[in-house]
Structure formats: C-alpha cells, structure tokens
Amino acid sequence: MGLYLSLIISLLSVVLLFVSWNRTKSRFISTFGWFFFAVSIFIWAKILGSEIGTVYALNFLSVFAWVVTYLKTLNDNNWQISAISGTPVNINLPSVSAAISHQTLINNFVLFILAVPLAGVASILFSLAAVSLFPLTIVAKIGISIFIFPIIWGGLSFWVCAKTKMPLAYSLVTSIVLISSTILFL
Amino acid sequence: MYLICLSGTIAVFYEEIERWEQPVAEEYLSYDKSIVEQSFNAYIKTKKHNESSEHLYIVFPNEVIPRLKFADDMSGWYVNADGKMGRESIDDWTELLKGLHNNLHLPISFGYLFVSAIGALFCGLIFSGFLSHPSIFKDAFKWRTKSSQRINQTDIHNRLSVWGAPFHLMIAITGTFYGFILLFMIVFSQSIDDLDQQQVMDQVYPAEPKLENQTGEIKVAIALTEIEQLTPDGQLLFMIIHDANTEQRFMEFFVQQPGRLIYSENYRFDIAGNYLGKSGFSDGHIAKQIAYSVYRIHFGHFAGYATKIIYFVLGLALTVISVSGINIWLAKRKYKDKINLLWSAFVWGTPIALSVSAITQVIFHIESINIFWGLVVGCSLAGLKQQNEIIIRRNYQLLTAVSLFVLLAGFSIKYGEFSLNNSSLTISIPLLICAAYFLYKGLTRKILSTQGQQESQEKIT
C-alpha cells in the first residue's frame, strides 16, 4: 500500500510539473509539483528508510519525467520523419578535416593538460587543505575531502575550459597548488 | 566514458550474469552449519585450494545467487547441499565486464585511477551542462523529434541529463571514490607529522587483529551461531579468512544490514570461533558509514531487484547521454570527416564486441579480453569503409543480433536442459529480447535508409 502511495505521489509531482510547463505556466501548480516531490521523499523514506528512500525518490523523479517527455512526443510526432531527415548520403569523407590545424591541436593539448591533470592535482590538494583547517576527526576529513574533490575538479575543469585567457587559468591553478601544499606540508 | 557507462549499465546485473555463466551448479538457500564447516575444512586440505593464497572465501547462498561457494584468490568451487564439492565456479565473462567498467582492463592501480578521474570530470560535464543551458525550465519536457538530427539529439541529451542529474552526480561522485581513496589517505598521512600511512588507514578501515598460533580446523559453525545472535536480521554475504597462509589468520564475516546502504557490518572471529569484535561500519563515525555506503549507491545493490531495473534504465540513459553528447559536437561542426564514421562504428561495434566475447568466453572458455578489444578496434576501423553512419548502424545492429542469437544457441547446446532453468532464463530472456530488438531495428533501418537516400537524392537532383 505504502509503495503504491509513494509511486503515485512521485508520479503526481512530475505530472503537476508537466501540466504547469505545458499549459498553464502556473507557478502555483509547479510549486505544488515540487511540494509533492518533497512529500514523496518523506513517504519513500518512511517505507524504505531514510537512505534508500531518498535515493528512490530522486530516481523515480528522473524516470517519470522521461516517461512523460516520451509520451508527449507520441502525441505530436511522426518518428519516421526524423530518421529519414537525418540520413547522410554517400559521403566521401576526408581522413581528418582541413579545419583541424596543428595550432588547434596544440591549443587543445595545452588546455587538456590544464583542465585534467593539473586541475586534478589542484583539487586534491585544495580539498585536503580546506578540510585540514577545520577541527574534524581524521575519518571526517578524509571522508569530506574525497566527496567534495570531484565537484571541485569538475568545477575547475569547466571554468578552465570556459575561460578564454589561458595565462589567468594557469596562474589560478598553480596558485591553488602552491597555497594548498603550503597548508598541508609546511 | 561510453565504455564505462555501457559496461556499468550491464554490470548492474553482474550477480545474475555470474549465475548464468555456470548454470549447472546446485542451488539452495538453507544450509547446515556443521556440513559447511566440515566441507570447508576438507576443501582447505584438497588440491582444489591454492596453498599460497592469502585469502580464502565462503560465499553464502542468497536469493540472487542461491549457491554456496568456496574460493581462494584465484578460483572457486560450488558446494552441493550434502557438502560434497560441486561444479567449478565460472565467472570469467562477468570479470571481463567488471574489469571493463572498473579499470578498462588497464593495470589495476592505474586503471582504477583513470576511470575514477573520468568520474570526476563527469562532474564537470554536469556543471557545464547546467550552466550552458539557460532555458532549462522552459525546455523541461521538450523533445522535438520532427526537427533536424542535431536538435533531436540535443533534446534527447538535455532531457535525459537534466532530469537524471541527481543520479548522474551520485554515480560520478561515488565512482570517483574507488580510485582515489587510497591516494587521499597517502597524501593526507604525509601532511600529519605524528601519524604514518598505516595509522591513517586504520582510522578508516579497522586494523587487523594481532593473533598468533591460529592453527587447526576453522570453526565456522560456532562463528555462524554467534552471528545469528549478534545480527538476527542481517543477510550473511560471505566470509573471508585473512592471511590464510599464515598462523595469524582470522575469519571476517560480511553481513548486509536491512534498510541500510552500507555494504555490510563485518564481524571478526579467530579460527576457534571466538568473537573478536566488529568493524563499526553500521554505527561508527558518520563519515565512515558514508564511505562504506559507496558501493551499494554506485551499483544499485539495495532494496531488491526493482532497484537494479531502475539503475539499468538510468544507466542506459547515461550511456545515451555520453553518445548523444559527442553526436551533438559532431553535428555542430561545419564539416564531416572520418571521425563521424569512426565514432558511429565504435558506438555500435562495442555491443558486437561484448556479445562475441561472451560467445568465446562462456561457450568456449577462451580468454576473451583481447578478443573484445580486438573487435572494438576492428569494428571501429571497418566503419571507415562504410558509406555513412546509418549504414554502419544498420549493419552493426544486425551483426549484434546475429551474435546474440549465436550466443543463445551455443549456450542452449552446451548446457542442454540447464539452459532452461531459472538462473539461465534470468539472463537468456533479456538477451533474446535484445537480439530481437537489434534485428528489428536493423531491418527497419534498411528500409528507412533506402527511402532516406532516395529522398535526399531527389532533393539534390
């Protein structure tokens, strides 16, 4: 019974969000949608425990939203059209386009070094240095740092790639490495 | 990332696949503790066990794999209900799949780090997706299938990624954990003057007990009785004998806790069955509990079969996102080159490589990691000889269907009536559905492709 109720509440929250989006654009309905989503977390947690229940509530939001999106397309589309219109015709393709120059490859390689390995080292050191400043147990320090580090690395990589001024990006990443190392090892 | 996502999606069912690989093993859920003890001690004395192995295992039956298994670090044997040694454990293709997901078959330490780094960078892709998508709410349920290929792909990519973001972030962060936890502990220990590396590790994972003269028979039955009292609701997973080739050996039982995401609570005993204590994963420091919950969150091994199905769907969506992201990038370019063909051939060639490697490994027991990679490379290069992406997709879907049919036919011939038992059908039926799906898509793609080419040719002329 509880399982069906939580499924229905999860579905209801997505349907309300969809109705708000599709027809009325009403903030009132969308607020209700998010409210029912919050309620669904509570009900899932009641049935399956707080840990598993929260994961279920989040996952069903995703699945139901995809189902609603798919069902909407069935109403207003002919699937074959897109398949045909996307068909490329007998192309004699070059090995690698002339648009990719050596300079582009070098620039991308430099960007890769900065956004992946260097940003990775910087984020590991930064996350460990940041937690070391707080009065936490060793387990908590390692636990928190390892869970925030991929977020920092991801954010830093994105920023580096979005930044057009490469020297500024290099300076910032190098500074993070130096300051964090000083906090950790000196 | 595509390989990691695809293999991870299939690996959600790795327990079922492992059971499918060896369908002739005897299955049962309940067992006699004294028979397990006698049989295990007999196993230790036989040549079926490698004496140099540092670990010995008893894997207890559960609803997913209702079999009792004894194993060392290299191989394992299923045990019949009467305690006699049964069939050899065969899980090589499962290991191939897990190896592909965990470390892309690279050397273990580097491979884990590499795959985990991709998990961290995946966080960056999630951020960039959100930040580069200003009309995120305006487009919340939009999927324009009538529009161009690029818009269609973009909508698929955005709808799957936006709504699935909580799952994707969860998978990315937990995936990063595996490769970096050791590195973090090493770096952290270097930064503390009065603690060495081992002491830091012992804070997270409890130190091994210091025992001496642990000789004689392993008193498994006494320990099992004690565990029933310590954790009456727990689901016994497996037992490890650590340092099995020394006199410091001890038993550690991994017991899953109901309603919890932690992998297990671990109970330790000496060889005589005396209780030594537990690891404290269920009620220790909150950070320790979270760290030990990573596995179940990442693989969806909690709350039964329904969770696995949800994880499979969400994982499949993640796989589509990883492919459609590259498709969008290719479509946004103002030109086409061989990369278009190579990418398409790589994407659709991987299922062929997986299914053919399953034929060679499961049916013929040939070491198939090289076959898998050979096929991935071969299919990708063969794509360069094709006319366009649609033809590649059609041909490769048909080849996947054929290889899956061959796999199922070979499996039926090899295992006869056992190919129709529960353990086999759990995987064989989904494989049959996949084969039928690829066959259908391949055949219908042919018609669409022809029509599409005619229509496009007419437009050109």
XYZ file of C-alpha atoms in Angstrom:
647
model
C 0.000 0.000 0.000
C 2.728 2.426 1.064
C 4.747 1.528 -2.010
C 1.847 2.351 -4.355
C 1.191 5.592 -2.486
C 4.797 6.712 -2.840
C 4.802 5.786 -6.535
C 1.590 7.757 -7.069
C 2.902 10.798 -5.197
C 6.135 10.684 -7.216
C 4.155 10.464 -10.451
C 1.772 13.194 -9.326
C 4.641 15.569 -8.650
C 6.022 15.058 -12.171
C 2.565 15.367 -13.765
C 1.961 18.654 -11.940
C 5.326 19.970 -13.099
C 4.473 18.906 -16.639
C 0.999 20.495 -16.559
C 2.500 23.701 -15.253
C 5.109 23.643 -18.013
C 2.876 22.507 -20.863
C -0.277 24.583 -20.496
C -0.712 26.970 -17.660
C 2.867 28.091 -16.925
C 1.450 28.500 -13.443
C 3.925 28.971 -10.627
C 1.230 27.794 -8.253
C 0.974 24.380 -9.927
C 4.723 23.988 -10.276
C 5.135 24.858 -6.595
C 2.649 22.119 -5.809
C 4.653 19.792 -8.041
C 7.834 20.433 -6.086
C 5.878 20.193 -2.841
C 4.637 16.721 -3.786
C 8.173 15.764 -4.751
C 9.278 16.738 -1.226
C 6.360 14.726 0.180
C 7.401 11.746 -1.966
C 10.886 11.822 -0.381
C 9.269 11.710 3.036
C 6.960 8.803 2.111
C 9.702 6.805 0.371
C 11.874 7.344 3.448
C 9.057 6.150 5.686
C 8.753 2.906 3.734
C 12.358 2.096 2.836
C 14.341 4.045 5.420
C 15.837 7.495 5.024
C 18.890 6.409 2.993
C 17.259 4.096 0.451
C 14.025 6.125 0.388
C 15.816 9.319 -0.660
C 17.619 7.519 -3.476
C 14.323 6.040 -4.692
C 12.503 9.407 -4.622
C 15.261 11.033 -6.689
C 15.440 8.173 -9.167
C 11.700 7.984 -9.734
C 11.611 11.726 -10.417
C 14.056 11.097 -13.290
C 12.265 8.049 -14.665
C 8.766 9.542 -14.526
C 9.936 12.804 -16.110
C 11.414 10.821 -19.026
C 8.223 8.801 -19.406
C 6.121 11.986 -19.506
C 8.522 13.561 -22.040
C 8.332 10.460 -24.221
C 4.537 10.223 -24.006
C 4.283 13.848 -25.060
C 6.248 13.136 -28.240
C 3.841 10.346 -29.178
C 1.070 12.925 -29.327
C 2.665 15.296 -31.744
C 5.223 13.435 -33.839
C 5.869 11.012 -36.613
C 9.046 9.179 -35.658
C 9.995 8.129 -39.172
C 10.440 11.677 -40.368
C 13.381 12.398 -38.136
C 15.042 9.136 -39.051
C 14.837 9.951 -42.750
C 15.780 13.583 -42.477
C 18.884 12.641 -40.505
C 20.206 10.297 -43.173
C 23.528 11.402 -44.592
C 24.161 10.397 -48.187
C 27.155 8.559 -49.559
C 29.861 10.895 -48.497
C 33.492 10.651 -49.477
C 34.943 11.936 -46.283
C 38.442 13.260 -45.718
C 40.589 11.451 -43.117
C 40.631 14.460 -40.850
C 39.103 17.733 -41.896
C 41.411 20.509 -43.004
C 39.617 22.688 -40.459
C 41.646 20.959 -37.726
C 45.033 22.698 -37.873
C 48.198 21.869 -35.973
C 47.737 25.037 -33.943
C 44.263 23.894 -32.862
C 45.649 20.542 -31.783
C 48.434 22.201 -29.753
C 45.988 24.602 -28.105
C 43.651 21.762 -27.209
C 46.518 19.709 -25.794
C 47.620 22.610 -23.578
C 44.019 23.067 -22.442
C 43.740 19.340 -21.708
C 46.858 19.387 -19.508
C 45.462 22.296 -17.556
C 41.860 21.091 -17.275
C 42.569 17.446 -16.476
C 45.825 16.534 -14.692
C 46.732 19.969 -13.282
C 43.197 20.793 -12.184
C 43.016 17.282 -10.702
C 46.146 17.759 -8.589
C 44.952 21.216 -7.544
C 41.552 19.923 -6.464
C 43.009 17.004 -4.466
C 45.370 19.314 -2.590
C 42.753 22.031 -2.152
C 40.083 19.688 -0.760
C 42.546 18.143 1.710
C 43.949 21.548 2.714
C 40.491 23.050 3.165
C 39.250 20.290 5.491
C 42.522 20.285 7.431
C 41.678 23.806 8.612
C 38.577 22.567 10.441
C 38.592 20.763 13.799
C 37.378 17.404 12.465
C 38.392 13.813 13.063
C 40.743 12.174 10.556
C 37.940 9.976 9.210
C 35.700 13.017 8.690
C 38.494 14.954 6.994
C 39.216 12.157 4.521
C 35.506 11.425 4.038
C 34.535 15.034 3.319
C 37.551 15.769 1.144
C 37.072 12.758 -1.108
C 33.430 13.620 -1.723
C 33.978 17.338 -2.407
C 37.068 16.808 -4.549
C 35.312 15.555 -7.716
C 32.949 18.513 -7.510
C 35.898 20.912 -7.198
C 37.768 19.172 -10.023
C 34.695 19.216 -12.250
C 34.002 22.867 -11.486
C 37.631 23.858 -12.017
C 37.847 21.967 -15.319
C 34.682 23.633 -16.528
C 35.961 27.070 -15.521
C 39.313 26.478 -17.206
C 37.627 25.361 -20.436
C 35.201 28.278 -20.361
C 37.968 30.782 -19.668
C 39.454 32.308 -22.812
C 42.516 33.774 -21.073
C 44.801 30.797 -20.620
C 47.524 32.578 -18.559
C 44.933 33.572 -15.940
C 43.667 29.979 -15.719
C 47.219 28.628 -15.378
C 48.002 31.215 -12.689
C 44.955 30.333 -10.650
C 45.511 26.571 -10.807
C 49.200 26.978 -9.933
C 48.300 29.254 -7.029
C 45.832 26.693 -5.672
C 48.536 24.001 -5.804
C 51.124 26.193 -4.050
C 48.834 27.542 -1.302
C 47.266 24.136 -0.586
C 50.682 22.442 -0.469
C 51.913 25.085 1.960
C 48.925 24.496 4.266
C 49.324 20.725 4.086
C 53.034 20.123 4.176
C 54.658 23.120 5.887
C 33.101 7.289 -20.909
C 30.762 5.433 -23.259
C 32.509 2.132 -22.488
C 32.373 2.786 -18.758
C 28.685 3.750 -18.862
C 27.647 0.831 -21.078
C 29.585 -1.771 -19.109
C 28.379 -0.267 -15.835
C 24.779 -0.469 -17.006
C 25.130 -4.163 -17.809
C 27.230 -4.779 -14.687
C 24.255 -3.800 -12.515
C 23.241 -7.411 -13.134
C 26.689 -8.921 -12.660
C 25.464 -11.313 -9.988
C 22.784 -12.659 -12.319
C 25.338 -12.912 -15.161
C 27.734 -14.805 -12.891
C 24.939 -17.250 -12.067
C 24.084 -17.577 -15.772
C 27.685 -18.364 -16.715
C 27.595 -21.559 -14.644
C 24.010 -22.859 -14.842
C 24.721 -26.431 -13.724
C 25.679 -25.643 -10.117
C 23.365 -26.960 -7.404
C 21.131 -24.278 -5.902
C 19.636 -23.973 -2.430
C 19.060 -21.266 0.157
C 19.321 -23.038 3.513
C 22.356 -24.978 4.671
C 23.592 -26.939 7.668
C 26.331 -25.057 9.548
C 28.195 -28.202 10.566
C 28.182 -29.504 6.975
C 29.586 -26.153 5.789
C 32.333 -26.377 8.397
C 33.283 -29.969 7.587
C 33.173 -29.341 3.883
C 35.235 -26.130 4.111
C 37.941 -27.782 6.195
C 38.018 -30.642 3.717
C 38.312 -28.113 0.866
C 41.310 -26.472 2.546
C 43.080 -29.834 2.614
C 42.384 -30.630 -1.053
C 44.371 -29.612 -4.093
C 41.394 -27.535 -5.248
C 42.668 -24.810 -2.977
C 45.838 -22.872 -3.714
C 48.036 -23.050 -0.599
C 49.836 -19.794 -1.355
C 46.566 -17.864 -1.495
C 46.382 -15.110 1.146
C 42.610 -15.235 1.345
C 40.006 -17.968 1.441
C 36.304 -17.319 0.990
C 32.955 -18.864 1.795
C 30.220 -17.166 -0.226
C 26.846 -17.938 1.324
C 23.682 -18.535 -0.684
C 21.247 -15.651 -1.119
C 18.209 -15.002 -3.289
C 20.266 -13.600 -6.174
C 22.795 -16.445 -6.230
C 21.370 -19.323 -4.163
C 24.660 -21.233 -4.110
C 27.352 -21.973 -1.559
C 30.853 -21.322 -2.866
C 34.366 -21.910 -1.529
C 37.134 -19.922 -3.172
C 40.696 -18.701 -2.928
C 42.217 -15.682 -4.647
C 42.360 -17.488 -7.989
C 39.442 -19.880 -8.332
C 36.299 -21.173 -6.661
C 34.070 -24.210 -6.359
C 30.375 -24.518 -5.718
C 29.347 -26.887 -2.952
C 26.420 -29.276 -3.084
C 23.826 -29.278 -0.306
C 25.272 -32.518 1.098
C 28.680 -30.850 1.485
C 30.381 -32.537 -1.470
C 32.333 -30.366 -3.875
C 30.245 -29.484 -6.900
C 30.996 -27.617 -10.091
C 33.829 -25.195 -10.594
C 32.834 -21.560 -10.370
C 32.975 -19.949 -13.805
C 32.672 -16.186 -13.931
C 35.288 -15.107 -16.467
C 32.982 -13.066 -18.682
C 31.495 -11.396 -15.602
C 35.042 -10.478 -14.607
C 35.689 -9.198 -18.144
C 32.646 -6.955 -17.831
C 33.547 -5.758 -14.330
C 37.145 -5.174 -15.416
C 35.951 -3.087 -18.348
C 33.857 -0.941 -16.034
C 36.303 -0.698 -13.136
C 39.615 -0.166 -14.922
C 39.062 -0.518 -18.696
C 41.300 -3.617 -18.451
C 44.274 -1.364 -17.749
C 46.736 -2.332 -14.977
C 44.633 -2.293 -11.810
C 46.063 0.662 -9.862
C 46.364 2.957 -12.876
C 43.087 1.739 -14.375
C 41.065 2.479 -11.250
C 42.623 5.928 -11.030
C 41.944 6.598 -14.709
C 38.297 5.522 -14.552
C 37.761 7.423 -11.310
C 39.262 10.538 -12.890
C 36.700 10.225 -15.661
C 34.061 10.103 -12.919
C 35.398 13.375 -11.502
C 35.450 15.004 -14.904
C 31.916 13.803 -15.410
C 31.007 16.179 -12.546
C 32.476 18.954 -14.688
C 30.305 17.892 -17.612
C 27.226 18.016 -15.372
C 28.068 21.570 -14.250
C 28.846 22.710 -17.760
C 25.583 21.186 -18.961
C 23.556 23.147 -16.451
C 25.464 26.401 -16.900
C 25.317 26.290 -20.693
C 21.606 25.603 -20.667
C 19.865 28.903 -19.839
C 16.356 27.725 -20.758
C 16.492 24.679 -18.521
C 12.958 25.099 -17.134
C 11.490 26.455 -20.348
C 12.579 23.278 -22.155
C 11.891 20.916 -19.244
C 9.771 18.413 -21.216
C 10.644 19.420 -24.782
C 11.676 16.800 -27.323
C 11.470 17.988 -30.970
C 11.631 14.756 -32.915
C 10.398 16.439 -36.116
C 13.324 18.817 -36.198
C 16.804 18.266 -37.560
C 19.058 15.477 -36.331
C 21.094 17.945 -34.305
C 18.082 19.414 -32.468
C 16.666 15.938 -31.926
C 19.947 14.741 -30.428
C 20.272 17.899 -28.338
C 16.789 17.441 -26.894
C 17.444 13.784 -26.053
C 20.740 14.751 -24.445
C 19.291 17.618 -22.423
C 16.101 15.900 -21.241
C 17.930 12.778 -20.127
C 20.724 14.695 -18.458
C 18.686 17.383 -16.691
C 16.130 15.037 -15.142
C 18.707 12.375 -14.426
C 21.181 14.825 -12.855
C 20.750 13.607 -9.244
C 21.551 10.048 -10.321
C 24.416 11.127 -12.557
C 26.013 13.239 -9.831
C 25.624 10.359 -7.384
C 27.273 7.921 -9.799
C 30.082 10.342 -10.668
C 30.980 11.115 -7.058
C 30.760 7.533 -5.824
C 32.658 6.326 -8.908
C 35.467 8.738 -8.137
C 35.769 7.343 -4.625
C 37.215 3.947 -5.594
C 40.270 5.136 -7.434
C 41.180 7.991 -5.132
C 40.542 6.799 -1.579
C 43.984 5.234 -1.279
C 45.686 8.255 -2.816
C 43.833 10.555 -0.420
C 44.905 8.552 2.593
C 48.537 8.561 1.400
C 48.593 12.308 0.729
C 46.775 13.012 3.979
C 49.180 10.867 6.024
C 52.109 12.825 4.539
C 50.594 16.008 5.895
C 50.338 14.774 9.509
C 53.552 14.589 11.468
C 52.632 12.061 14.146
C 50.731 9.526 12.027
C 52.071 7.176 9.386
C 50.175 5.850 6.384
C 49.035 2.640 8.090
C 47.700 4.519 11.102
C 45.626 6.782 8.874
C 44.269 3.757 7.018
C 43.381 2.080 10.300
C 41.178 5.057 11.173
C 39.043 4.441 8.092
C 39.302 0.671 7.788
C 39.804 -1.090 11.131
C 43.229 -2.593 11.760
C 43.633 -6.344 11.560
C 43.680 -8.146 14.922
C 47.081 -9.336 16.166
C 46.776 -13.093 16.565
C 49.259 -15.957 16.947
C 49.151 -19.749 16.627
C 45.929 -19.832 14.632
C 46.237 -23.436 13.542
C 43.844 -26.359 13.338
C 40.348 -26.582 11.900
C 38.308 -23.500 11.081
C 35.328 -23.376 13.450
C 32.865 -21.832 11.042
C 29.748 -23.269 12.704
C 30.467 -21.651 16.081
C 31.014 -18.281 14.438
C 27.811 -18.619 12.391
C 25.796 -19.330 15.535
C 27.305 -16.265 17.216
C 26.499 -14.078 14.198
C 22.848 -15.144 14.304
C 22.693 -13.738 17.821
C 24.692 -10.587 17.036
C 22.659 -9.599 13.983
C 19.456 -11.633 13.715
C 18.058 -9.586 10.785
C 21.331 -9.451 8.853
C 21.840 -11.150 5.494
C 25.073 -13.137 5.515
C 27.067 -12.335 2.360
C 30.435 -14.051 2.654
C 33.314 -14.879 4.975
C 36.988 -14.199 4.337
C 39.897 -15.868 6.030
C 42.622 -13.221 6.016
C 46.300 -14.188 5.962
C 45.130 -17.698 5.188
C 48.649 -18.998 4.565
C 49.989 -17.837 7.962
C 49.371 -18.575 11.649
C 47.907 -15.076 12.107
C 44.800 -15.939 10.122
C 41.325 -14.929 11.236
C 37.732 -15.015 9.980
C 35.757 -11.934 8.895
C 32.022 -12.264 8.121
C 30.352 -9.637 5.913
C 26.706 -9.238 6.905
C 24.353 -6.939 4.978
C 22.177 -4.795 7.239
C 18.484 -4.418 6.332
C 17.361 -0.919 5.292
C 20.923 0.387 5.185
C 23.098 1.472 2.276
C 26.340 0.424 3.965
C 27.819 -2.572 2.178
C 27.896 -4.661 5.347
C 28.788 -4.797 9.006
C 31.824 -7.005 9.475
C 32.261 -9.415 12.365
C 35.652 -10.909 13.171
C 36.456 -14.241 14.803
C 39.586 -16.202 15.471
C 39.955 -19.669 13.980
C 38.402 -21.301 17.056
C 35.250 -19.212 16.560
C 35.879 -16.712 19.379
C 34.313 -13.327 18.657
C 36.905 -10.552 18.289
C 34.682 -7.556 17.516
C 33.030 -5.728 14.641
C 34.281 -3.103 12.214
C 31.778 -0.386 13.161
C 30.596 0.405 9.666
C 26.957 0.406 10.800
C 27.290 2.616 13.863
C 30.761 4.153 13.655
C 31.680 7.668 12.585
C 29.178 9.104 10.092
C 31.952 9.683 7.522
C 32.926 6.024 7.827
C 29.306 4.966 7.274
C 29.002 7.184 4.187
C 32.302 5.920 2.792
C 31.170 2.335 3.247
C 27.823 3.077 1.514
C 29.517 3.996 -1.756
C 29.371 0.514 -3.282
C 25.616 -0.036 -2.939
C 24.804 3.514 -4.074
C 27.048 3.105 -7.119
C 25.885 -0.347 -8.214
C 22.250 -0.211 -7.084
C 22.584 -3.318 -4.979
C 19.961 -2.498 -2.380
C 16.227 -2.994 -1.876
C 15.980 -5.890 -4.283
C 15.530 -6.454 -7.996
C 13.432 -3.311 -8.570
C 16.415 -1.112 -7.771
C 18.557 -2.964 -10.290
C 15.969 -2.377 -13.008
C 15.777 1.343 -12.157
C 19.577 1.558 -12.170
C 19.674 -0.250 -15.502
C 17.245 2.286 -17.013
C 19.105 5.247 -15.521
C 22.460 3.769 -16.583
C 21.191 3.238 -20.112
C 20.118 6.876 -20.166
C 23.612 7.867 -19.049
C 25.056 5.787 -21.883
C 22.767 7.552 -24.378
C 23.844 10.907 -22.928
C 27.523 10.062 -23.369
C 26.900 9.133 -27.015
C 24.496 11.965 -27.846
C 26.953 14.487 -26.361
C 29.546 13.502 -28.976
C 26.828 13.332 -31.641
C 25.883 16.944 -30.878
C 29.509 18.015 -31.083
C 29.876 16.204 -34.434
C 26.660 17.722 -35.753
C 27.676 21.234 -34.649
C 30.853 21.076 -36.687
C 30.542 22.659 -40.083
C 32.108 19.669 -41.774
C 32.234 15.892 -41.769
C 35.292 13.695 -41.732
C 36.293 10.141 -40.876
C 35.717 10.862 -37.182
C 31.965 10.744 -37.868
C 32.255 7.210 -39.224
C 34.766 6.132 -36.590
C 32.552 7.306 -33.745
C 29.445 5.632 -35.096
C 31.362 2.399 -35.724
C 32.861 2.481 -32.242
C 29.478 3.012 -30.577
C 27.670 0.272 -32.489
C 30.708 -2.014 -32.642
C 31.024 -2.279 -28.876
C 27.843 -4.377 -28.430
C 29.205 -6.733 -31.110
C 32.497 -6.995 -29.216
C 30.668 -7.714 -25.974
C 28.414 -10.392 -27.439
C 31.192 -12.118 -29.452
C 33.481 -12.089 -26.400
C 30.622 -13.705 -24.474
C 30.466 -16.463 -27.126
C 34.184 -17.176 -26.960
C 34.367 -16.923 -23.162
C 31.113 -18.504 -21.995
C 30.749 -21.184 -24.663
C 34.382 -21.988 -25.487
C 36.138 -20.749 -22.306
C 38.753 -18.850 -24.313
C 40.373 -15.889 -22.567
C 38.460 -13.078 -24.257
C 39.753 -9.700 -23.147
C 41.969 -9.460 -26.233
C 39.125 -10.673 -28.430
C 36.906 -7.934 -27.008
C 39.416 -5.150 -27.639
C 40.373 -6.585 -30.999
C 36.744 -6.441 -32.053
C 36.258 -2.920 -30.709
C 39.233 -1.716 -32.764
C 38.313 -3.901 -35.752
C 34.693 -2.762 -35.852
C 35.746 0.881 -35.486
C 38.227 0.631 -38.368
C 35.795 -1.356 -40.509
C 33.372 1.536 -40.126
C 35.735 3.698 -42.188
C 34.951 1.528 -45.192
C 31.202 2.078 -44.842
C 29.282 4.717 -46.756
C 27.665 6.553 -43.883
C 26.614 6.379 -40.247
C 23.156 4.993 -40.957
C 24.576 2.035 -42.834
C 27.113 1.422 -40.077
C 24.355 1.440 -37.501
C 22.152 -0.901 -39.510
C 24.923 -3.378 -40.281
C 26.269 -3.412 -36.746
C 22.817 -3.777 -35.207
C 22.219 -6.790 -37.431
C 25.624 -8.231 -36.514
C 24.870 -7.727 -32.818
C 21.531 -9.505 -33.254
C 23.206 -12.408 -35.060
C 25.956 -12.730 -32.447
C 23.399 -12.691 -29.632
C 21.376 -15.423 -31.363
C 24.573 -17.456 -31.794
C 25.414 -16.917 -28.119
C 21.993 -18.141 -27.029
C 22.055 -21.093 -29.413
C 25.548 -22.062 -28.240
C 24.504 -21.714 -24.628
C 21.475 -23.982 -25.196
C 23.575 -26.622 -26.957
C 26.319 -26.518 -24.319
C 24.112 -26.666 -21.261
C 21.045 -28.514 -22.578
C 18.189 -28.654 -20.066
C 20.127 -26.404 -17.669
C 19.770 -23.580 -20.177
C 16.080 -23.504 -19.294
C 16.406 -23.231 -15.527
C 15.782 -20.018 -13.578
C 19.420 -18.998 -13.379
C 19.761 -19.214 -17.168
C 16.459 -17.673 -18.187
C 17.025 -14.613 -15.987
C 19.700 -13.534 -18.470
C 18.794 -15.515 -21.597
C 15.331 -13.951 -21.964
C 16.618 -10.350 -21.775
C 19.356 -11.334 -24.265
C 16.716 -12.755 -26.596
C 14.715 -9.537 -26.337
C 17.880 -7.523 -27.100
C 18.628 -9.723 -30.104
C 15.067 -9.313 -31.420
C 15.239 -5.546 -30.853
C 18.532 -5.177 -32.735
C 17.233 -7.385 -35.534
C 14.069 -5.310 -35.837
C 15.963 -2.013 -35.755
C 18.499 -3.300 -38.246
C 15.888 -4.489 -40.688
C 13.664 -1.415 -40.436
C 16.708 0.841 -40.643
C 17.397 -0.670 -44.049
C 14.025 0.470 -45.366
C 14.315 3.907 -43.835
C 17.861 4.264 -45.079
C 16.869 3.449 -48.637
C 13.909 5.784 -48.544
C 16.008 8.451 -46.917
C 18.722 8.181 -49.517
C 16.189 8.273 -52.354
C 14.505 11.287 -50.822
C 17.820 13.028 -50.289
C 18.979 12.172 -53.821
C 15.737 13.646 -55.191
C 16.340 16.819 -53.232
C 19.866 17.048 -54.606
C 18.771 16.494 -58.212
